PDB file of C-alpha atoms in Angstrom:
ATOM      1  CA  LYS A 680      20.434   1.882 -26.505  1.00  0.00           C
ATOM      2  CA  ALA A 681      16.820   1.611 -25.413  1.00  0.00           C
ATOM      3  CA  GLY A 682      16.103   1.702 -21.705  1.00  0.00           C
ATOM      4  CA  VAL A 683      14.043  -0.615 -19.572  1.00  0.00           C
ATOM      5  CA  THR A 684      10.446  -0.739 -20.713  1.00  0.00           C
ATOM      6  CA  GLN A 685       7.446  -1.786 -18.684  1.00  0.00           C
ATOM      7  CA  THR A 686       3.933  -2.526 -19.792  1.00  0.00           C
ATOM      8  CA  PRO A 687       1.302  -1.559 -19.090  1.00  0.00           C
ATOM      9  CA  ARG A 688       2.034   1.798 -17.464  1.00  0.00           C
ATOM     10  CA  TYR A 689      -1.281   1.933 -15.636  1.00  0.00           C
ATOM     11  CA  LEU A 690      -3.626  -0.798 -14.518  1.00  0.00           C
ATOM     12  CA  ILE A 691      -6.847  -0.895 -12.537  1.00  0.00           C
ATOM     13  CA  LYS A 692      -8.055  -4.168 -11.076  1.00  0.00           C
ATOM     14  CA  THR A 693     -10.526  -5.285  -8.436  1.00  0.00           C
ATOM     15  CA  ARG A 694      -9.870  -7.342  -5.352  1.00  0.00           C
ATOM     16  CA  GLY A 695      -9.517 -11.046  -6.007  1.00  0.00           C
ATOM     17  CA  GLN A 696      -8.364 -10.648  -9.580  1.00  0.00           C
ATOM     18  CA  GLN A 697      -4.911 -11.458 -10.789  1.00  0.00           C
ATOM     19  CA  VAL A 698      -2.518  -9.324 -12.810  1.00  0.00           C
ATOM     20  CA  THR A 699       0.562  -9.803 -14.959  1.00  0.00           C
ATOM     21  CA  LEU A 700       3.126  -7.085 -15.486  1.00  0.00           C
ATOM     22  CA  SER A 701       5.833  -7.158 -18.127  1.00  0.00           C
ATOM     23  CA  CYS A 702       9.381  -5.859 -18.222  1.00  0.00           C
ATOM     24  CA  SER A 703      11.870  -5.736 -21.079  1.00  0.00           C
ATOM     25  CA  PRO A 704      15.444  -5.127 -19.892  1.00  0.00           C
ATOM     26  CA  ILE A 705      18.176  -3.163 -21.588  1.00  0.00           C
ATOM     27  CA  SER A 706      19.672  -5.162 -24.413  1.00  0.00           C
ATOM     28  CA  GLY A 707      22.480  -7.369 -23.094  1.00  0.00           C
ATOM     29  CA  HIS A 708      21.352  -7.220 -19.482  1.00  0.00           C
ATOM     30  CA  ARG A 709      20.712 -10.627 -18.012  1.00  0.00           C
ATOM     31  CA  SER A 710      19.478  -9.749 -14.541  1.00  0.00           C
ATOM     32  CA  VAL A 711      15.998  -8.382 -13.888  1.00  0.00           C
ATOM     33  CA  SER A 712      14.777  -7.281 -10.479  1.00  0.00           C
ATOM     34  CA  TRP A 713      11.352  -6.181  -9.332  1.00  0.00           C
ATOM     35  CA  TYR A 714      10.502  -3.681  -6.619  1.00  0.00           C
ATOM     36  CA  GLN A 715       7.258  -2.491  -5.074  1.00  0.00           C
ATOM     37  CA  GLN A 716       6.948   1.178  -4.137  1.00  0.00           C
ATOM     38  CA  THR A 717       4.236   2.393  -1.774  1.00  0.00           C
ATOM     39  CA  PRO A 718       3.941   5.597   0.274  1.00  0.00           C
ATOM     40  CA  GLY A 719       3.929   3.645   3.509  1.00  0.00           C
ATOM     41  CA  GLN A 720       6.612   1.006   2.945  1.00  0.00           C
ATOM     42  CA  GLY A 721       8.768   2.781   0.405  1.00  0.00           C
ATOM     43  CA  LEU A 722      10.776   0.728  -2.059  1.00  0.00           C
ATOM     44  CA  GLN A 723      10.876  -2.975  -1.320  1.00  0.00           C
ATOM     45  CA  PHE A 724      12.656  -5.708  -3.209  1.00  0.00           C
ATOM     46  CA  LEU A 725      10.389  -8.415  -4.603  1.00  0.00           C
ATOM     47  CA  PHE A 726      12.665 -10.783  -6.513  1.00  0.00           C
ATOM     48  CA  GLU A 727      15.473 -11.052  -8.999  1.00  0.00           C
ATOM     49  CA  TYR A 728      15.848 -13.271 -12.021  1.00  0.00           C
ATOM     50  CA  PHE A 729      18.990 -14.223 -13.858  1.00  0.00           C
ATOM     51  CA  SER A 730      19.146 -16.602 -16.796  1.00  0.00           C
ATOM     52  CA  GLU A 731      15.536 -17.656 -16.275  1.00  0.00           C
ATOM     53  CA  THR A 732      16.160 -18.576 -12.624  1.00  0.00           C
ATOM     54  CA  GLN A 733      15.015 -16.767  -9.532  1.00  0.00           C
ATOM     55  CA  ARG A 734      18.227 -15.808  -7.783  1.00  0.00           C
ATOM     56  CA  ASN A 735      16.954 -13.721  -4.881  1.00  0.00           C
ATOM     57  CA  LYS A 736      13.601 -13.199  -3.245  1.00  0.00           C
ATOM     58  CA  GLY A 737      12.296 -10.554  -0.911  1.00  0.00           C
ATOM     59  CA  ASN A 738       9.821 -10.935   1.918  1.00  0.00           C
ATOM     60  CA  PHE A 739       6.550 -11.063   0.036  1.00  0.00           C
ATOM     61  CA  PRO A 740       3.751 -13.667   0.127  1.00  0.00           C
ATOM     62  CA  GLY A 741       3.518 -16.416  -2.426  1.00  0.00           C
ATOM     63  CA  ARG A 742       0.805 -14.507  -4.290  1.00  0.00           C
ATOM     64  CA  PHE A 743       3.674 -12.613  -5.859  1.00  0.00           C
ATOM     65  CA  SER A 744       5.544 -14.595  -8.451  1.00  0.00           C
ATOM     66  CA  GLY A 745       7.627 -13.988 -11.501  1.00  0.00           C
ATOM     67  CA  ARG A 746       9.493 -15.543 -14.326  1.00  0.00           C
ATOM     68  CA  GLN A 747      12.114 -14.721 -16.883  1.00  0.00           C
ATOM     69  CA  PHE A 748      12.248 -15.810 -20.458  1.00  0.00           C
ATOM     70  CA  SER A 749      15.229 -16.828 -22.560  1.00  0.00           C
ATOM     71  CA  ASN A 750      15.418 -13.329 -24.068  1.00  0.00           C
ATOM     72  CA  SER A 751      15.704 -11.909 -20.495  1.00  0.00           C
ATOM     73  CA  ARG A 752      12.253 -10.362 -20.601  1.00  0.00           C
ATOM     74  CA  SER A 753      10.463 -10.829 -17.322  1.00  0.00           C
ATOM     75  CA  GLU A 754       6.934 -10.941 -16.034  1.00  0.00           C
ATOM     76  CA  MET A 755       5.580 -10.705 -12.553  1.00  0.00           C
ATOM     77  CA  ASN A 756       2.217 -11.992 -11.481  1.00  0.00           C
ATOM     78  CA  VAL A 757       0.099 -11.122  -8.497  1.00  0.00           C
ATOM     79  CA  SER A 758      -2.806 -13.436  -7.760  1.00  0.00           C
ATOM     80  CA  THR A 759      -5.830 -12.779  -5.557  1.00  0.00           C
ATOM     81  CA  LEU A 760      -5.243  -9.058  -5.464  1.00  0.00           C
ATOM     82  CA  GLU A 761      -5.701  -7.161  -2.223  1.00  0.00           C
ATOM     83  CA  LEU A 762      -6.228  -3.447  -1.714  1.00  0.00           C
ATOM     84  CA  GLY A 763      -2.743  -3.228  -0.217  1.00  0.00           C
ATOM     85  CA  ASP A 764      -1.215  -4.373  -3.474  1.00  0.00           C
ATOM     86  CA  SER A 765      -1.901  -0.955  -4.959  1.00  0.00           C
ATOM     87  CA  ALA A 766       1.556   0.364  -5.723  1.00  0.00           C
ATOM     88  CA  LEU A 767       4.074   1.376  -8.316  1.00  0.00           C
ATOM     89  CA  TYR A 768       5.894  -1.732  -9.503  1.00  0.00           C
ATOM     90  CA  LEU A 769       9.359  -1.030 -10.770  1.00  0.00           C
ATOM     91  CA  CYS A 770      11.531  -3.273 -12.844  1.00  0.00           C
ATOM     92  CA  ALA A 771      15.291  -2.857 -13.016  1.00  0.00           C
ATOM     93  CA  SER A 772      17.880  -4.543 -15.172  1.00  0.00           C
ATOM     94  CA  SER A 773      21.602  -4.990 -14.727  1.00  0.00           C
ATOM     95  CA  LEU A 774      24.392  -6.800 -16.498  1.00  0.00           C
ATOM     96  CA  ASP A 775      25.074  -9.620 -14.131  1.00  0.00           C
ATOM     97  CA  MET A 776      26.614  -9.227 -10.714  1.00  0.00           C
ATOM     98  CA  ALA A 777      24.591  -8.338  -7.652  1.00  0.00           C
ATOM     99  CA  THR A 778      26.503  -5.101  -7.340  1.00  0.00           C
ATOM    100  CA  ASP A 779      26.159  -4.001 -10.924  1.00  0.00           C
ATOM    101  CA  THR A 780      24.281  -0.800 -11.449  1.00  0.00           C
ATOM    102  CA  GLN A 781      20.561  -1.327 -11.832  1.00  0.00           C
ATOM    103  CA  TYR A 782      18.675   0.693 -14.405  1.00  0.00           C
ATOM    104  CA  PHE A 783      15.013   1.232 -13.711  1.00  0.00           C
ATOM    105  CA  GLY A 784      12.012   1.344 -15.952  1.00  0.00           C
ATOM    106  CA  PRO A 785       9.189   3.889 -15.579  1.00  0.00           C
ATOM    107  CA  GLY A 786       7.076   1.486 -13.560  1.00  0.00           C
ATOM    108  CA  THR A 787       3.544   0.133 -13.712  1.00  0.00           C
ATOM    109  CA  ARG A 788       1.014   1.894 -11.516  1.00  0.00           C
ATOM    110  CA  LEU A 789      -1.403  -0.741 -10.199  1.00  0.00           C
ATOM    111  CA  THR A 790      -4.599   0.339  -8.509  1.00  0.00           C
ATOM    112  CA  VAL A 791      -6.715  -2.283  -6.772  1.00  0.00           C
ATOM    113  CA  LEU A 792     -10.333  -1.319  -6.104  1.00  0.00           C
TER     114      LEU A 792
ATOM    115  CA  ALA B1295      21.482  -7.328   7.122  1.00  0.00           C
ATOM    116  CA  GLN B1296      22.140  -3.981   5.580  1.00  0.00           C
ATOM    117  CA  SER B1297      19.939  -0.940   6.060  1.00  0.00           C
ATOM    118  CA  VAL B1298      19.775   2.697   5.029  1.00  0.00           C
ATOM    119  CA  THR B1299      18.556   5.723   6.962  1.00  0.00           C
ATOM    120  CA  GLN B1300      17.830   8.988   5.230  1.00  0.00           C
ATOM    121  CA  LEU B1301      17.564  11.871   7.664  1.00  0.00           C
ATOM    122  CA  GLY B1302      14.776  14.237   6.730  1.00  0.00           C
ATOM    123  CA  SER B1303      11.862  13.117   4.620  1.00  0.00           C
ATOM    124  CA  HIS B1304      11.515  16.672   3.276  1.00  0.00           C
ATOM    125  CA  VAL B1305      14.239  19.200   2.557  1.00  0.00           C
ATOM    126  CA  SER B1306      13.576  22.692   1.248  1.00  0.00           C
ATOM    127  CA  VAL B1307      16.246  24.973  -0.202  1.00  0.00           C
ATOM    128  CA  SER B1308      16.337  28.195  -2.167  1.00  0.00           C
ATOM    129  CA  GLU B1309      17.471  28.225  -5.755  1.00  0.00           C
ATOM    130  CA  GLY B1310      21.246  28.673  -5.794  1.00  0.00           C
ATOM    131  CA  ALA B1311      21.707  27.334  -2.261  1.00  0.00           C
ATOM    132  CA  LEU B1312      23.662  24.268  -1.214  1.00  0.00           C
ATOM    133  CA  VAL B1313      21.822  20.973  -1.355  1.00  0.00           C
ATOM    134  CA  LEU B1314      22.700  18.422   1.345  1.00  0.00           C
ATOM    135  CA  LEU B1315      20.778  15.164   1.591  1.00  0.00           C
ATOM    136  CA  ARG B1316      21.856  12.819   4.342  1.00  0.00           C
ATOM    137  CA  CYS B1317      22.272   9.071   4.155  1.00  0.00           C
ATOM    138  CA  ASN B1318      23.634   6.668   6.738  1.00  0.00           C
ATOM    139  CA  TYR B1319      24.021   2.978   6.091  1.00  0.00           C
ATOM    140  CA  SER B1320      24.488  -0.151   8.086  1.00  0.00           C
ATOM    141  CA  SER B1321      26.403  -3.043   6.634  1.00  0.00           C
ATOM    142  CA  SER B1322      28.654  -5.709   8.085  1.00  0.00           C
ATOM    143  CA  VAL B1323      30.683  -5.919   4.886  1.00  0.00           C
ATOM    144  CA  PRO B1324      31.965  -3.245   2.514  1.00  0.00           C
ATOM    145  CA  PRO B1325      28.938  -1.873   0.750  1.00  0.00           C
ATOM    146  CA  TYR B1326      28.136  -0.551  -2.646  1.00  0.00           C
ATOM    147  CA  LEU B1327      26.169   2.673  -2.284  1.00  0.00           C
ATOM    148  CA  PHE B1328      23.877   4.445  -4.691  1.00  0.00           C
ATOM    149  CA  TRP B1329      21.865   7.610  -5.008  1.00  0.00           C
ATOM    150  CA  TYR B1330      18.835   7.583  -7.252  1.00  0.00           C
ATOM    151  CA  VAL B1331      16.433  10.389  -8.159  1.00  0.00           C
ATOM    152  CA  GLN B1332      12.758   9.994  -8.950  1.00  0.00           C
ATOM    153  CA  TYR B1333      10.695  12.640 -10.712  1.00  0.00           C
ATOM    154  CA  PRO B1334       6.902  12.506 -10.433  1.00  0.00           C
ATOM    155  CA  ASN B1335       5.330   9.564 -12.231  1.00  0.00           C
ATOM    156  CA  GLN B1336       8.686   8.256 -13.355  1.00  0.00           C
ATOM    157  CA  GLY B1337      11.070   5.463 -12.464  1.00  0.00           C
ATOM    158  CA  LEU B1338      14.389   5.846 -10.691  1.00  0.00           C
ATOM    159  CA  GLN B1339      17.380   7.446 -12.366  1.00  0.00           C
ATOM    160  CA  LEU B1340      20.887   6.724 -11.136  1.00  0.00           C
ATOM    161  CA  LEU B1341      22.733   9.806  -9.916  1.00  0.00           C
ATOM    162  CA  LEU B1342      25.937   8.170  -8.736  1.00  0.00           C
ATOM    163  CA  LYS B1343      27.452   4.984  -7.353  1.00  0.00           C
ATOM    164  CA  TYR B1344      30.194   4.204  -4.844  1.00  0.00           C
ATOM    165  CA  THR B1345      32.189   1.042  -5.402  1.00  0.00           C
ATOM    166  CA  SER B1346      35.278   1.662  -3.220  1.00  0.00           C
ATOM    167  CA  ALA B1347      37.390   3.082  -6.045  1.00  0.00           C
ATOM    168  CA  ALA B1348      37.272   6.626  -4.628  1.00  0.00           C
ATOM    169  CA  THR B1349      35.595   8.080  -1.582  1.00  0.00           C
ATOM    170  CA  LEU B1350      34.359  11.176  -3.411  1.00  0.00           C
ATOM    171  CA  VAL B1351      32.007  10.223  -6.184  1.00  0.00           C
ATOM    172  CA  LYS B1352      30.819  12.638  -8.837  1.00  0.00           C
ATOM    173  CA  GLY B1353      27.509  12.034 -10.515  1.00  0.00           C
ATOM    174  CA  ILE B1354      25.232  13.573 -13.054  1.00  0.00           C
ATOM    175  CA  ASN B1355      23.635  17.020 -12.884  1.00  0.00           C
ATOM    176  CA  GLY B1356      26.383  18.404 -10.621  1.00  0.00           C
ATOM    177  CA  PHE B1357      25.733  16.072  -7.705  1.00  0.00           C
ATOM    178  CA  GLU B1358      28.430  14.377  -5.708  1.00  0.00           C
ATOM    179  CA  ALA B1359      28.645  12.211  -2.604  1.00  0.00           C
ATOM    180  CA  GLU B1360      31.384  11.358  -0.169  1.00  0.00           C
ATOM    181  CA  PHE B1361      31.783   7.940   1.422  1.00  0.00           C
ATOM    182  CA  LYS B1362      32.863   8.192   5.057  1.00  0.00           C
ATOM    183  CA  LYS B1363      33.440   4.785   6.561  1.00  0.00           C
ATOM    184  CA  SER B1364      34.034   6.093  10.077  1.00  0.00           C
ATOM    185  CA  GLU B1365      30.654   7.815  10.018  1.00  0.00           C
ATOM    186  CA  THR B1366      28.923   5.146   7.893  1.00  0.00           C
ATOM    187  CA  SER B1367      27.616   7.990   5.793  1.00  0.00           C
ATOM    188  CA  PHE B1368      27.155   8.734   2.122  1.00  0.00           C
ATOM    189  CA  HIS B1369      25.655  12.216   1.970  1.00  0.00           C
ATOM    190  CA  LEU B1370      24.631  13.753  -1.351  1.00  0.00           C
ATOM    191  CA  THR B1371      25.537  17.358  -2.129  1.00  0.00           C
ATOM    192  CA  LYS B1372      25.198  19.912  -4.871  1.00  0.00           C
ATOM    193  CA  PRO B1373      26.750  23.365  -4.529  1.00  0.00           C
ATOM    194  CA  SER B1374      23.925  25.291  -6.166  1.00  0.00           C
ATOM    195  CA  ALA B1375      20.334  24.093  -6.376  1.00  0.00           C
ATOM    196  CA  HIS B1376      18.328  24.489  -9.537  1.00  0.00           C
ATOM    197  CA  MET B1377      14.564  24.411  -9.864  1.00  0.00           C
ATOM    198  CA  SER B1378      14.864  21.252 -11.944  1.00  0.00           C
ATOM    199  CA  ASP B1379      16.434  19.441  -8.956  1.00  0.00           C
ATOM    200  CA  ALA B1380      13.056  19.266  -7.239  1.00  0.00           C
ATOM    201  CA  ALA B1381      12.363  15.540  -6.943  1.00  0.00           C
ATOM    202  CA  GLU B1382      12.593  12.653  -4.505  1.00  0.00           C
ATOM    203  CA  TYR B1383      16.008  11.220  -3.776  1.00  0.00           C
ATOM    204  CA  PHE B1384      16.751   7.714  -2.607  1.00  0.00           C
ATOM    205  CA  CYS B1385      19.901   6.311  -1.084  1.00  0.00           C
ATOM    206  CA  ALA B1386      20.448   2.570  -1.490  1.00  0.00           C
ATOM    207  CA  VAL B1387      22.944  -0.051  -0.391  1.00  0.00           C
ATOM    208  CA  SER B1388      23.930  -3.345  -1.907  1.00  0.00           C
ATOM    209  CA  VAL B1389      26.430  -5.979  -0.916  1.00  0.00           C
ATOM    210  CA  GLN B1390      27.788  -8.724  -3.070  1.00  0.00           C
ATOM    211  CA  GLY B1391      26.092 -11.957  -2.233  1.00  0.00           C
ATOM    212  CA  GLY B1392      23.353 -10.261  -0.250  1.00  0.00           C
ATOM    213  CA  SER B1393      19.849 -11.624  -0.236  1.00  0.00           C
ATOM    214  CA  GLU B1394      18.405  -8.386  -1.512  1.00  0.00           C
ATOM    215  CA  LYS B1395      19.701  -6.606  -4.521  1.00  0.00           C
ATOM    216  CA  LEU B1396      19.136  -3.079  -3.269  1.00  0.00           C
ATOM    217  CA  VAL B1397      17.963  -1.863   0.103  1.00  0.00           C
ATOM    218  CA  PHE B1398      16.547   1.635  -0.125  1.00  0.00           C
ATOM    219  CA  GLY B1399      16.111   4.426   2.341  1.00  0.00           C
ATOM    220  CA  LYS B1400      12.669   5.982   2.737  1.00  0.00           C
ATOM    221  CA  GLY B1401      13.555   8.838   0.435  1.00  0.00           C
ATOM    222  CA  THR B1402      13.962  12.600   0.795  1.00  0.00           C
ATOM    223  CA  LYS B1403      11.716  14.940  -1.111  1.00  0.00           C
ATOM    224  CA  LEU B1404      13.634  18.018  -2.209  1.00  0.00           C
ATOM    225  CA  THR B1405      11.779  21.274  -2.787  1.00  0.00           C
ATOM    226  CA  VAL B1406      13.571  24.176  -4.472  1.00  0.00           C
ATOM    227  CA  ASN B1407      12.113  27.613  -3.847  1.00  0.00           C
ATOM    228  CA  PRO B1408      12.600  30.463  -6.325  1.00  0.00           C
TER     229      PRO B1408
END
C-alpha cells in the first residue's frame, strides 16, 4: 500500500506570496492532519480534516487554511507569506478516530525569502 | 491540555550501548502515547504506540517503551545501539476528543558513536 505523498517536496517563495501544498493520504484513510515543523517551535498541529470537514484546528492565524476533497486528498494554503512561515510542513493520515495511528508523509520544505 | 516533555535535546551513546530517551507527559485523561523517529530530510516514522493494552510496548527496530502511570513517563529504550539509529526521536501524546490530534515533545537527537 502506498504511503502518504506530499507535493511539492521543496518550494521557495517570497514574502507576500501565497502557496498551496498538497497531500494524498494512504488509501482508505479518511482523516488528514497537517503539522508545521520549525527548529524553534518544533512540531505544531495546524488542522485536521475528516470527510471534507475541518474537525480540529491548532493555534495558527487565519492565513493558514486547508481543505479536503471527496477522495480524501487535502491541500493547505498559506496566504501573505512571512519569513517565519519557512518550515517543513508535514501531512499525516489516519483511518478515522482521533487516537488512530497517524502516518506521516515526507513533508514539503517551504522557504520564504 | 496535554503536554510532553523530552529530557535532553541531545543524547550521545556508543555503538552497542543502551539507548534511553526520556519522555514525560501531562494529561488529565488516559492518554495515547507515541514515539516517532525522523531521519534527515524525511517525515516521521512510527516506532511504537501505547493504547492501554499493555504497559510494555515493543516497536520496530528493537525499540520498546514502558508506560508508567505513577511517573507519567513513557521512556524509549533499546538494549544495543546501532549506527543506523542516529536520528531525531519525538514523543507525542493524544487523547480522544482532544482539540489537537498529536502534541509533540521538542525531540531528542540521538548520536551513535563508533
